[in-house]
Coordinates of C-alpha atoms in Angstrom, one line a residue:
X13 CA 30.6 37.7 145.5
X14 CA 27.3 36.3 146.7
X15 CA 26.5 35.4 150.3
X16 CA 25.8 31.8 149.1
X17 CA 29.5 31.4 148.1
X18 CA 30.7 32.3 151.6
X19 CA 27.9 30.2 153.2
X20 CA 29.2 27.2 151.2
X21 CA 32.8 28.0 152.3
X22 CA 31.7 28.0 156.0
X23 CA 29.8 24.7 155.5
X24 CA 33.0 23.2 154.0
X25 CA 35.0 24.4 157.0
X26 CA 32.5 22.6 159.3
X27 CA 33.2 19.4 157.4
X28 CA 36.9 19.7 157.8
X29 CA 38.2 17.4 160.5
X30 CA 41.3 19.4 161.3
X31 CA 39.3 22.6 161.7
X32 CA 36.5 21.1 163.7
X33 CA 39.0 19.5 166.1
X34 CA 40.3 23.0 166.9
X35 CA 36.7 24.2 167.4
X36 CA 36.0 21.2 169.6
X37 CA 39.1 22.0 171.7
X38 CA 38.2 25.6 172.1
X39 CA 34.7 24.6 173.2
X40 CA 36.2 22.4 175.8
X41 CA 38.2 25.3 177.2
X42 CA 34.9 27.3 177.3
X43 CA 36.2 30.1 175.1
X44 CA 33.4 32.2 173.7
X45 CA 33.5 32.9 169.9
X46 CA 34.1 36.6 170.5
X47 CA 37.3 35.9 172.5
X48 CA 39.5 36.1 169.4
X49 CA 43.0 34.8 170.1
X50 CA 46.2 36.5 169.2
X51 CA 48.6 34.5 167.1
X52 CA 51.5 35.3 169.4
X53 CA 49.6 33.7 172.3
X54 CA 49.0 30.6 170.3
X55 CA 52.7 30.3 169.4
X56 CA 53.6 30.6 173.1
X57 CA 51.1 27.9 174.2
X58 CA 52.6 24.5 173.7
X59 CA 49.4 23.0 175.0
X60 CA 47.2 24.0 172.1
X61 CA 49.6 25.1 169.4
X62 CA 49.6 21.7 167.6
X63 CA 45.8 21.8 167.5
X64 CA 45.1 25.4 166.5
X65 CA 47.9 26.1 164.0
X66 CA 47.0 23.3 161.5
X67 CA 43.4 24.5 161.6
X68 CA 44.4 28.1 160.8
X69 CA 46.5 26.9 157.9
X70 CA 43.6 24.9 156.5
X71 CA 41.3 27.9 156.8
X72 CA 43.8 30.3 155.1
X73 CA 44.6 27.8 152.3
X74 CA 40.9 27.2 151.5
X75 CA 40.1 30.9 151.6
X76 CA 42.8 31.7 149.1
X77 CA 41.9 28.8 146.9
X78 CA 38.3 30.2 146.8
X79 CA 39.6 33.7 146.2
X80 CA 37.6 35.3 149.0
X81 CA 39.3 38.4 150.2
X82 CA 39.1 40.2 153.6
X83 CA 36.7 42.8 152.3
X84 CA 34.2 40.2 151.2
X85 CA 34.4 38.5 154.6
X86 CA 33.8 41.9 156.3
X87 CA 30.7 42.5 154.2
X88 CA 29.4 39.0 155.0
X89 CA 30.1 39.3 158.8
X90 CA 28.4 42.7 159.1
X91 CA 25.2 40.9 158.4
X92 CA 25.6 37.9 160.7
X93 CA 28.2 38.9 163.4
X94 CA 29.0 42.6 163.5
X95 CA 31.7 42.4 166.2
X96 CA 33.9 40.0 164.2
X97 CA 33.3 42.2 161.1
X98 CA 34.5 45.2 163.2
X99 CA 37.7 43.3 164.1
X100 CA 38.5 42.5 160.5
X101 CA 37.6 46.1 159.4
X102 CA 39.3 48.1 162.1
X103 CA 42.1 46.0 163.5
X104 CA 45.0 44.0 162.2
X105 CA 43.8 40.6 163.6
X106 CA 44.6 37.8 161.3
X107 CA 41.8 36.7 159.0
X108 CA 41.9 33.0 159.8
X109 CA 41.7 33.7 163.5
X110 CA 38.4 35.6 163.0
X111 CA 37.0 32.8 160.8
X112 CA 38.0 30.2 163.5
X113 CA 36.2 32.3 166.1
X114 CA 33.1 32.5 163.9
X115 CA 33.1 28.8 163.4
X116 CA 33.3 28.4 167.2
X117 CA 30.0 30.3 167.6
X118 CA 28.3 26.9 167.6
X119 CA 29.1 23.2 167.8
X120 CA 26.7 20.5 166.9
X121 CA 27.1 17.8 169.6
X122 CA 26.4 15.1 167.0
X123 CA 29.6 16.2 165.2
X124 CA 31.7 14.9 168.0
X125 CA 30.6 11.4 167.3
X126 CA 29.9 11.4 163.6
X127 CA 33.0 13.1 162.2
X128 CA 34.3 11.8 164.6
X129 CA 36.3 14.4 166.7
X130 CA 36.8 12.1 169.7
X131 CA 40.0 10.1 170.2
X132 CA 39.6 7.6 173.1
X133 CA 42.6 6.5 175.2
X134 CA 44.0 3.1 174.3
X135 CA 43.1 1.8 177.8
X136 CA 39.5 2.8 177.5
X137 CA 36.9 0.0 177.7
X138 CA 36.5 -1.5 174.2
X139 CA 32.7 -1.6 174.4
X140 CA 31.7 1.6 176.3
X141 CA 34.8 3.8 175.7
X142 CA 35.0 4.7 179.4
X143 CA 38.1 4.6 181.7
X144 CA 38.4 3.3 185.2
X145 CA 39.6 6.1 187.4
X146 CA 41.8 5.7 190.4
X147 CA 42.3 7.4 193.8
X148 CA 45.0 9.7 192.4
X149 CA 42.5 11.3 190.0
X150 CA 41.7 14.9 190.8
X151 CA 39.6 17.6 189.1
X152 CA 39.3 21.3 188.9
X153 CA 37.0 23.8 187.2
X154 CA 38.4 23.0 183.7
X155 CA 39.0 19.3 183.7
X156 CA 40.4 16.1 185.2
X157 CA 44.0 15.1 186.1
X158 CA 44.5 11.5 185.3
X159 CA 47.6 9.5 184.8
X160 CA 50.1 11.9 183.1
X161 CA 47.6 14.1 181.4
X162 CA 45.1 16.8 182.0
X163 CA 41.7 16.2 180.2
X164 CA 39.5 19.2 179.6
X165 CA 35.8 18.6 180.1
X166 CA 33.8 17.7 177.0
X167 CA 31.3 20.2 175.8
X168 CA 28.7 17.7 177.0
X169 CA 29.7 18.6 180.6
X170 CA 27.7 21.6 181.7
X171 CA 29.8 24.1 183.6
X172 CA 29.9 27.9 183.9
X173 CA 32.5 29.8 181.9
X174 CA 33.5 31.6 185.1
X175 CA 33.6 28.5 187.2
X176 CA 36.1 28.3 190.0
X177 CA 35.3 24.7 191.1
X178 CA 34.6 21.4 189.4
X179 CA 31.0 20.7 188.2
X180 CA 28.9 19.1 190.9
X181 CA 28.5 16.0 188.9
X182 CA 32.2 15.5 188.8
X183 CA 32.5 16.1 192.5
X184 CA 29.8 13.4 193.1
X185 CA 31.6 10.9 190.9
X186 CA 35.0 11.4 192.5
X187 CA 33.2 11.2 195.9
X188 CA 32.2 7.7 195.0
X189 CA 35.9 6.8 194.8
X190 CA 36.1 7.7 198.4
X191 CA 33.3 5.3 199.1
X192 CA 35.5 2.5 197.6
X193 CA 33.2 2.2 194.6
X194 CA 34.4 1.7 191.0
X195 CA 34.1 4.9 188.9
X196 CA 34.5 5.0 185.1
X197 CA 34.5 8.2 183.1
X198 CA 34.8 9.1 179.4
X199 CA 38.1 10.8 178.6
X200 CA 39.2 12.1 175.2
X201 CA 42.8 12.4 174.0
X202 CA 41.9 15.2 171.7
X203 CA 40.9 17.3 174.7
X204 CA 44.1 16.4 176.6
X205 CA 47.5 18.0 177.2
X206 CA 50.5 16.9 179.2
X207 CA 49.7 17.7 182.9
X208 CA 52.9 19.7 183.2
X209 CA 51.9 22.0 180.4
X210 CA 48.5 22.8 181.9
X211 CA 48.0 26.3 183.2
X212 CA 44.7 27.1 184.9
X213 CA 42.6 29.8 183.4
X214 CA 39.9 31.7 185.3
X215 CA 37.3 34.2 184.1
X216 CA 35.7 36.9 186.2
X217 CA 32.1 37.6 185.1
X218 CA 29.6 39.8 186.8
X219 CA 26.2 38.4 187.4
X220 CA 23.3 38.4 189.8
X221 CA 22.9 35.0 191.4
X222 CA 20.2 33.9 193.7
X223 CA 20.8 30.4 195.0
X224 CA 18.3 28.0 196.6
X225 CA 18.7 25.2 199.0
X226 CA 18.0 21.8 197.6
X227 CA 17.1 19.1 200.1
X228 CA 16.8 15.5 198.9
X229 CA 16.7 13.8 202.3
X230 CA 13.0 12.9 202.0
X231 CA 12.8 11.3 198.6
X232 CA 9.2 10.2 197.8
X233 CA 10.0 8.1 194.8
X234 CA 8.4 4.7 194.2
X235 CA 11.5 2.5 194.9
X236 CA 9.5 -0.2 196.6
X237 CA 6.6 -0.9 194.2
X238 CA 5.8 -4.4 193.3
X239 CA 5.3 -4.1 189.5
X240 CA 6.8 -2.6 186.4
X241 CA 5.8 1.0 186.2
X242 CA 6.2 4.0 183.9
X243 CA 6.1 7.6 185.0
X244 CA 7.0 11.0 183.7
X245 CA 7.3 14.7 184.7
X246 CA 7.1 17.5 182.2
X247 CA 7.3 21.2 181.8
X248 CA 4.1 22.6 180.2
X249 CA 5.9 25.7 179.0
X250 CA 8.7 23.9 177.1
X251 CA 7.0 20.5 176.8
X252 CA 10.2 18.9 177.8
X253 CA 9.5 15.6 179.4
X254 CA 11.6 13.3 181.7
X255 CA 10.5 9.7 181.7
X256 CA 11.1 7.1 184.4
X257 CA 10.8 3.3 184.0
X258 CA 10.9 0.8 186.9
X259 CA 11.2 -2.8 185.9
X260 CA 11.7 -5.9 187.9
X261 CA 14.6 -8.2 187.0
X262 CA 16.1 -11.4 188.6
X263 CA 16.1 -11.8 192.4
X264 CA 13.8 -8.8 193.0
X265 CA 16.5 -6.5 191.5
X266 CA 15.0 -3.3 190.1
X267 CA 16.1 -1.4 187.0
X268 CA 15.3 2.3 187.1
X269 CA 15.8 4.1 183.8
X270 CA 15.5 7.8 183.2
X271 CA 15.5 9.7 179.9
X272 CA 14.8 13.3 178.9
X273 CA 12.7 14.0 175.7
X274 CA 12.4 17.2 173.8
X275 CA 9.3 18.4 172.1
X276 CA 9.5 17.7 168.4
X277 CA 6.8 20.3 167.5
X278 CA 8.2 22.8 165.0
X279 CA 11.4 20.7 164.5
X280 CA 10.0 18.0 162.2
X281 CA 12.9 18.5 159.8
X282 CA 15.7 18.4 162.4
X283 CA 18.2 15.7 161.4
X284 CA 19.3 14.5 164.9
X285 CA 18.0 14.7 168.5
X286 CA 20.3 14.4 171.5
X287 CA 19.0 13.3 174.9
X288 CA 20.5 12.3 178.3
X289 CA 19.8 8.8 179.6
X290 CA 20.5 7.2 183.0
X291 CA 20.4 3.5 183.9
X292 CA 20.5 2.3 187.5
X293 CA 20.1 -1.0 189.4
X294 CA 18.5 -1.0 192.8
X295 CA 19.1 -3.8 195.3
X296 CA 16.3 -4.0 197.9
X297 CA 18.3 -6.2 200.3
X298 CA 20.9 -3.4 200.6
X299 CA 18.4 -0.5 200.2
X300 CA 21.1 0.9 197.8
X301 CA 22.0 1.0 194.2
X302 CA 24.8 -1.3 192.8
X303 CA 25.1 0.3 189.4
X304 CA 24.4 3.8 188.0
X305 CA 25.5 5.1 184.6
X306 CA 24.9 8.2 182.5
X307 CA 24.9 8.2 178.7
X308 CA 24.1 10.4 175.7
X309 CA 21.5 9.1 173.2
X310 CA 21.5 10.3 169.6
X311 CA 18.4 9.7 167.5
X312 CA 18.0 10.2 163.8
X313 CA 14.7 12.0 162.9
X314 CA 12.7 8.9 162.2
X315 CA 14.0 7.0 165.2
X316 CA 13.1 10.0 167.4
X317 CA 9.6 10.2 166.0
X318 CA 9.2 6.6 167.0
X319 CA 10.9 7.1 170.4
X320 CA 8.6 9.9 171.6
X321 CA 5.5 7.7 171.1
X322 CA 7.0 4.9 173.2
X323 CA 8.6 4.3 176.6
X324 CA 12.3 3.9 177.3
X325 CA 12.5 0.4 175.7
X326 CA 13.1 2.1 172.3
X327 CA 16.8 2.2 171.2
X328 CA 18.8 5.2 170.1
X329 CA 20.9 5.2 166.9
X330 CA 24.0 6.1 169.1
X331 CA 24.3 5.2 172.8
X332 CA 27.4 6.9 174.2
X333 CA 28.2 6.1 177.8
X334 CA 29.7 9.1 179.7
X335 CA 30.2 7.6 183.2
X336 CA 29.5 4.6 185.4
X337 CA 29.6 3.9 189.1
X338 CA 29.5 0.3 190.5
X339 CA 29.6 -0.7 194.1
X340 CA 27.2 0.2 196.9
X341 CA 25.6 3.6 196.1
X342 CA 23.3 5.2 198.7
X343 CA 19.8 6.3 197.5
X344 CA 20.6 9.9 198.3
X345 CA 23.8 9.7 196.2
X346 CA 21.8 8.1 193.3
X347 CA 19.3 11.0 193.5
X348 CA 22.1 13.6 193.4
X349 CA 23.7 12.0 190.4
X350 CA 20.4 12.2 188.6
X351 CA 19.8 15.8 189.6
X352 CA 23.2 17.0 188.4
X353 CA 23.4 14.8 185.3
X354 CA 20.2 16.1 183.8
X355 CA 20.7 19.7 184.8
X356 CA 17.0 20.2 185.1
X357 CA 16.4 20.6 188.8
X358 CA 12.8 21.7 188.7
X359 CA 11.6 18.6 186.8
X360 CA 13.9 16.2 188.8
X361 CA 12.7 17.6 192.1
X362 CA 9.1 17.1 191.0
X363 CA 9.9 13.5 190.5
X364 CA 11.6 13.0 193.9
X365 CA 8.7 14.7 195.6
X366 CA 6.4 12.1 194.0
X367 CA 4.8 14.5 191.6
X368 CA 4.8 11.9 188.9
X369 CA 2.1 11.1 186.3
X370 CA 1.6 7.7 184.8
X371 CA 2.0 7.4 181.0
X372 CA 0.0 5.2 178.8
X373 CA 1.4 4.3 175.4
X374 CA -0.3 2.5 172.5
X375 CA 1.1 -0.9 171.7

């Protein structure tokens, strides 16, 4: 059997909603593709059994329908993922479990919103899909306890696989609740379980870590300019750029928008581009922000080609809000939200040190 036949089978698996929901869930639990589950462990886990078992059944039924046996899969995997080929060849691990692990090797973020894999709570905001959190909401290294459920973090939330504490962005958002601000966050029923079924899982990984102290006390960012301005910072090695736009609105209110842009060179045929975008409103009379929200923007290829030649006024094909804070937000807290939302500290710190360059775009 040719490799093309199995390639097509894998492609069809990635188009199957039941299978991809299982992949999505495993990603949210931060399982690596080489951590192949045992079927008895899945049967014992009430929290994920209803998600994983239907996917395994779909995989096995399709494999048999296409008449692809275990030996053919072993031959295929030796070329692309030898460890999984070894498991099929030398152990008795079930074939569909290995295939599910192989599919878990990568997840295209766009799939979450185009399949779609997401299932928003019924009480989510109709327009933005975010949920108003309350003072009883708590978080740990894997997710958020809210109402009667535990919600695993979306793959969009950057966190280490061996994390012991919540991501700093989550700590900052929950900290705003303590400041009596309104905090909204995107929750997904497909990544949730009953809170009484949740069992924390920790990983121990060995690594060398050299931390550094980040001090944002002396922000040298142009908050008090008297005109609309456009700035950017960029990494000359990767050509990644982060754009800033300051615009005046009613009653001297300032909108400050931030978006990251990836270099399109060498990726002209890429179908979608995903960026992070932040919108904030600064109130000069308070010397504070009254609104900060973080979103994911998804651009089709043609839209992105237009976007990178313009400032932030261009619109994405999908604009998916992830979180929102409203109230009175200190400038330092605003800066920390930006720093930890974009997860690109070198570029963000350049901006806050005032190392900005002005951009000029053709009309």
